[in-house]
Structures are given as structure tokens and as C-alpha cells.
Short mmCIF file of C-alpha atoms in Angstrom, two decimals:
data_model
loop_
_atom_site.label_atom_id
_atom_site.label_comp_id
_atom_site.label_asym_id
_atom_site.label_seq_id
_atom_site.Cartn_x
_atom_site.Cartn_y
_atom_site.Cartn_z
CA MET A 290 0.00 0.00 0.00
CA LEU A 291 1.12 3.55 -0.75
CA ALA A 292 0.40 6.80 1.09
CA GLU A 293 1.68 9.93 -0.69
CA ASP A 294 -0.13 13.25 -1.09
CA SER A 295 1.66 14.13 -4.33
CA THR A 296 -0.53 12.62 -7.05
CA LEU A 297 2.33 12.58 -9.54
CA LEU A 298 4.69 10.67 -7.24
CA ARG A 299 1.93 8.37 -5.99
CA GLU A 300 0.87 7.36 -9.49
CA GLY A 301 4.51 6.98 -10.49
CA LEU A 302 5.12 4.58 -7.61
CA VAL A 303 2.00 2.59 -8.50
CA ARG A 304 3.18 2.23 -12.07
CA LEU A 305 6.73 1.29 -11.02
CA LEU A 306 5.62 -1.36 -8.55
CA THR A 307 3.02 -2.77 -10.93
CA GLU A 308 5.60 -3.09 -13.69
CA GLU A 309 7.83 -4.96 -11.24
CA GLU A 310 4.94 -7.38 -10.62
CA HIS A 311 4.04 -6.14 -7.14
CA ASP A 312 0.37 -5.94 -6.21
CA VAL A 313 -0.58 -2.44 -5.04
CA LEU A 314 -3.64 -2.94 -2.83
CA ALA A 315 -4.29 0.78 -2.33
CA ALA A 316 -2.72 4.18 -3.11
CA VAL A 317 -4.02 6.99 -0.92
CA GLY A 318 -3.31 10.66 -0.26
CA ASP A 319 -3.46 10.94 3.53
CA ALA A 320 -2.59 9.01 6.68
CA VAL A 321 -6.15 8.57 7.94
CA GLU A 322 -7.21 6.82 4.77
CA LEU A 323 -4.06 4.68 4.89
CA LEU A 324 -4.95 3.35 8.35
CA ARG A 325 -8.47 2.55 7.17
CA GLU A 326 -7.14 0.62 4.19
CA VAL A 327 -4.57 -1.27 6.29
CA GLU A 328 -7.25 -2.30 8.77
CA ALA A 329 -9.53 -3.48 5.97
CA ARG A 330 -6.92 -5.60 4.18
CA PRO A 331 -3.43 -5.69 5.75
CA PRO A 332 -0.65 -5.60 3.12
CA ASP A 333 2.86 -7.03 3.28
CA ILE A 334 4.48 -3.59 3.13
CA VAL A 335 3.36 0.02 3.47
CA VAL A 336 5.24 2.87 1.76
CA VAL A 337 4.35 6.19 3.41
CA ASP A 338 5.47 9.81 3.15
CA ILE A 339 6.38 11.38 6.52
CA ARG A 340 4.74 14.76 5.82
CA MET A 341 1.10 14.45 4.84
CA PRO A 342 -2.16 16.42 5.09
CA PRO A 343 -3.59 18.24 6.89
CA THR A 344 -0.57 19.85 8.64
CA HIS A 345 2.23 18.33 6.53
CA THR A 346 4.36 17.74 9.63
CA ASP A 347 4.56 14.14 10.85
CA GLU A 348 1.19 12.58 10.04
CA GLY A 349 2.80 9.88 7.92
CA LEU A 350 5.34 9.03 10.62
CA ARG A 351 2.61 8.73 13.25
CA ALA A 352 0.63 6.46 10.93
CA ALA A 353 3.74 4.33 10.39
CA MET A 354 4.28 4.03 14.15
CA GLU A 355 0.62 3.08 14.60
CA ILE A 356 0.91 0.39 11.94
CA ARG A 357 4.05 -1.02 13.56
CA LYS A 358 2.25 -1.11 16.91
CA ARG A 359 -1.02 -2.65 15.71
CA TRP A 360 0.26 -4.83 12.86
CA PRO A 361 3.90 -5.71 13.66
CA ASP A 362 4.13 -8.16 10.75
CA ILE A 363 3.60 -5.39 8.19
CA GLY A 364 6.78 -3.92 6.75
CA VAL A 365 7.00 -0.12 6.75
CA LEU A 366 9.07 2.03 4.39
CA VAL A 367 8.98 5.73 5.22
CA LEU A 368 9.88 8.35 2.61
CA SER A 369 11.16 11.82 3.47
CA GLN A 370 12.14 14.87 1.45
CA HIS A 371 14.86 15.79 3.95
CA ILE A 372 17.08 14.00 6.44
CA GLU A 373 15.45 13.91 9.87
CA ARG A 374 17.43 11.43 11.92
CA ASN A 375 15.15 11.66 14.97
CA TYR A 376 12.39 10.17 12.85
CA ALA A 377 14.66 7.31 11.80
CA ALA A 378 15.53 6.66 15.45
CA GLN A 379 11.84 6.64 16.40
CA LEU A 380 11.06 4.07 13.72
CA LEU A 381 13.82 1.77 14.92
CA SER A 382 13.31 2.24 18.65
CA SER A 383 10.24 0.03 19.06
CA ASN A 384 11.10 -2.89 16.79
CA ALA A 385 13.91 -2.64 14.27
CA GLU A 386 12.64 -5.28 11.88
CA ARG A 387 10.85 -4.91 8.55
CA VAL A 388 11.39 -1.14 8.53
CA GLY A 389 13.05 1.39 6.24
CA TYR A 390 13.72 5.11 5.93
CA LEU A 391 14.61 6.52 2.52
CA LEU A 392 14.93 9.96 1.01
CA LYS A 393 12.45 10.55 -1.81
CA ASP A 394 15.31 11.07 -4.26
CA ARG A 395 16.19 7.42 -3.71
CA VAL A 396 12.96 6.36 -5.40
CA ALA A 397 14.45 7.52 -8.70
CA GLN A 398 17.21 4.95 -8.15
CA VAL A 399 14.83 2.14 -9.01
CA GLU A 400 17.12 -0.78 -8.17
CA GLU A 401 18.00 0.70 -4.77
CA PHE A 402 14.35 1.38 -4.00
CA LEU A 403 13.30 -2.14 -4.94
CA ASP A 404 16.26 -3.58 -3.01
CA ALA A 405 15.08 -1.70 0.09
CA LEU A 406 11.60 -3.18 -0.29
CA GLU A 407 13.06 -6.68 -0.64
CA ARG A 408 15.21 -6.27 2.49
CA ILE A 409 12.22 -5.05 4.48
CA ASP A 410 10.04 -7.88 3.18
CA ALA A 411 12.74 -10.34 4.29
CA GLY A 412 12.60 -8.96 7.83
CA GLY A 413 15.50 -6.54 7.60
CA VAL A 414 16.19 -2.81 7.80
CA ALA A 415 16.87 -0.31 5.00
CA ILE A 416 18.27 3.12 5.92
CA ASP A 417 19.13 5.60 3.17
CA PRO A 418 22.92 5.68 2.63
CA GLU A 419 22.90 9.49 2.46
CA ILE A 420 21.39 9.65 5.94
CA VAL A 421 24.11 7.34 7.20
CA ARG A 422 26.87 9.33 5.47
CA GLN A 423 25.72 12.58 7.07
CA LEU A 424 25.54 10.93 10.46
CA VAL A 425 29.15 9.82 10.04
CA VAL A 426 30.20 13.45 9.58
CA ARG A 427 28.07 14.70 12.47
CA THR A 428 29.23 12.10 14.97
CA THR A 429 32.99 12.01 14.40
CA HIS A 430 33.61 14.19 17.48
CA ILE A 431 31.32 12.27 19.82
CA ASP A 432 32.37 9.35 22.03
CA PRO A 433 32.11 6.40 21.92
CA LEU A 434 31.79 6.54 18.11
CA ALA A 435 35.00 8.58 17.96
CA ARG A 436 36.85 5.50 19.20
CA LEU A 437 35.99 3.52 16.07
CA THR A 438 38.62 3.02 13.40
CA PRO A 439 37.87 4.01 9.78
CA ARG A 440 37.26 0.33 8.94
CA GLU A 441 34.92 -0.09 11.91
CA ARG A 442 33.04 3.04 10.86
CA SER A 443 32.60 1.61 7.37
CA VAL A 444 31.22 -1.62 8.81
CA LEU A 445 28.87 0.27 11.13
CA GLU A 446 27.75 2.49 8.23
CA ALA A 447 26.83 -0.59 6.20
CA LEU A 448 25.14 -2.15 9.23
CA ALA A 449 23.07 1.01 9.71
CA GLN A 450 21.87 0.74 6.10
CA GLY A 451 20.49 -2.70 6.94
CA TYR A 452 23.02 -4.96 5.21
CA THR A 453 23.75 -8.50 6.40
CA ASN A 454 27.25 -9.68 7.26
CA ALA A 455 27.54 -11.33 3.84
CA ALA A 456 26.49 -8.14 2.06
CA ILE A 457 28.92 -6.06 4.14
CA SER A 458 31.70 -8.49 3.26
CA GLU A 459 30.95 -8.14 -0.45
CA GLN A 460 30.47 -4.37 -0.32
CA LEU A 461 33.72 -3.65 1.58
CA HIS A 462 35.74 -6.44 -0.08
CA ILE A 463 36.67 -8.06 3.23
CA SER A 464 36.19 -11.58 4.57
CA MET A 465 33.21 -12.65 6.64
CA SER A 466 35.50 -13.32 9.59
CA THR A 467 36.81 -9.75 9.34
CA VAL A 468 33.26 -8.40 9.33
CA GLU A 469 32.40 -10.47 12.41
CA LYS A 470 35.59 -9.38 14.17
CA ASN A 471 34.88 -5.71 13.41
CA LEU A 472 31.28 -6.02 14.60
CA ASN A 473 32.35 -7.56 17.90
CA THR A 474 34.87 -4.75 18.37
CA ILE A 475 32.18 -2.16 17.56
CA PHE A 476 29.80 -3.72 20.10
CA ASP A 477 32.54 -3.62 22.74
CA LYS A 478 33.47 0.01 22.00
CA LEU A 479 29.79 1.02 22.10
CA GLU A 480 29.53 -0.86 25.41
CA LEU A 481 26.78 -3.15 24.13
CA ALA A 482 27.00 -6.23 26.33
CA ARG A 483 25.62 -9.64 25.39
CA THR A 484 22.24 -9.34 27.11
CA SER A 485 19.40 -11.80 26.67
CA GLY A 486 16.40 -10.25 24.92
CA TYR A 487 18.32 -7.55 23.05
CA ASN A 488 19.79 -7.55 19.54
CA ARG A 489 23.20 -5.86 19.62
CA ARG A 490 23.10 -5.10 15.87
CA ILE A 491 19.93 -3.07 16.35
CA LEU A 492 21.23 -1.41 19.51
CA ALA A 493 24.37 -0.38 17.62
CA VAL A 494 22.29 1.22 14.85
CA LEU A 495 20.17 3.05 17.42
CA ARG A 496 23.29 4.32 19.21
CA TYR A 497 24.57 5.49 15.84
CA LEU A 498 21.37 7.33 14.95
CA GLU A 499 20.90 8.94 18.34
CA SER A 500 24.47 10.22 18.81
#
């Protein structure tokens, strides 16, 4: 299902997804209607704009949070015109599975957009690489992230985008054992202990976003 108040972008997304053999159950222009449609026939994934009528502030985000609370099995991909890392942190804070946060410009990169949907559908996370890159710049002076080596930062950046260990290994041209070693070092430097009931990968991403 799609929720986007721009008719041009909404219809463009419908056409793109249909051509890629995805079933679009509904395409609506506001968050209230989206919630009604989701309740009537829950989809696999919802794609929703953060800023929607009537105030164009955070209606879409609040709808996404409501969907994650009421229908945790539904994947949620949030689109934003600008980088707002607090929103990304909010999306991940409750349950960092089957969730994504992309800039609208990323939609034009069709393969990346579709890849994000596939990762979310598989139970993963998809965070826009530009958001991650800007966070790298903004957090270089803040401990404990400042203690990470350049290689560890690259691994954490890829982790924050939602990539698996295998994908990180391929992307950075390093072995799986090196990825695992770097992740364990990152967890130690971020003081993320092995605690039952918590996923250290998700906690690391949250620490990254909130710093």
C-alpha cells in the first residue's frame, strides 16, 4: 500500500511497482485513509510519506508508528524529502525489523528502491545511505563513536543501512571473519553487552542514529 499526497509521485510509484509485478492494494493521499485501508486488508508492506495532510508535519510518521504497533508483521518504508534522523531513530526504537527510511530522491534509483523493499520484506532494515553518510560526519567528534577506526566506521555504516554480514563483506571487499571481528569490536566500543532479549546489531544502529 502507498500513502503519498503528491498525485504525480503516488501514481509513479504505483506504475513502477506494478511493472515490477508487485500488487498495489491501495494508493491513498493521507494518513487517515491509509490506516483505514490497512485495517480493511493488511498488506505485506506500506510505503508512506512522513509529511502528509492536513498539517504536513509528521502525520505519515505517526501512521507508520501506529501500523508497527497494531500490525507488527507489516513492513514499513517511510519516505522523506529531507534527512530527519530523529524520525529514523523513532522508527527503529520500538522494533527494528521490517522497517526502512529513505529519502524521496532514492525512489528515482529504481534498483536501490526495490532492493530496500526486498530487504524489508525479508525482515531486515533499509536506511538511506545518504542519511548514514551525514551521520558519520556529524558524529565524528562524539564518544564512543569517535573510538571507532575508519574500517569499523565503514562496517557500522553498512550495518546502519540494513546490510547483512555477507552483504557487508561483499560491499567492503573483506572476509566474513573480518566483518564479524569488526562487529564484535564495535559492540565492545559502544559498550553493548551480550544481554538476553536484546539484539546488539539493532542497539548499535540506534546508538549510531541517536548520537
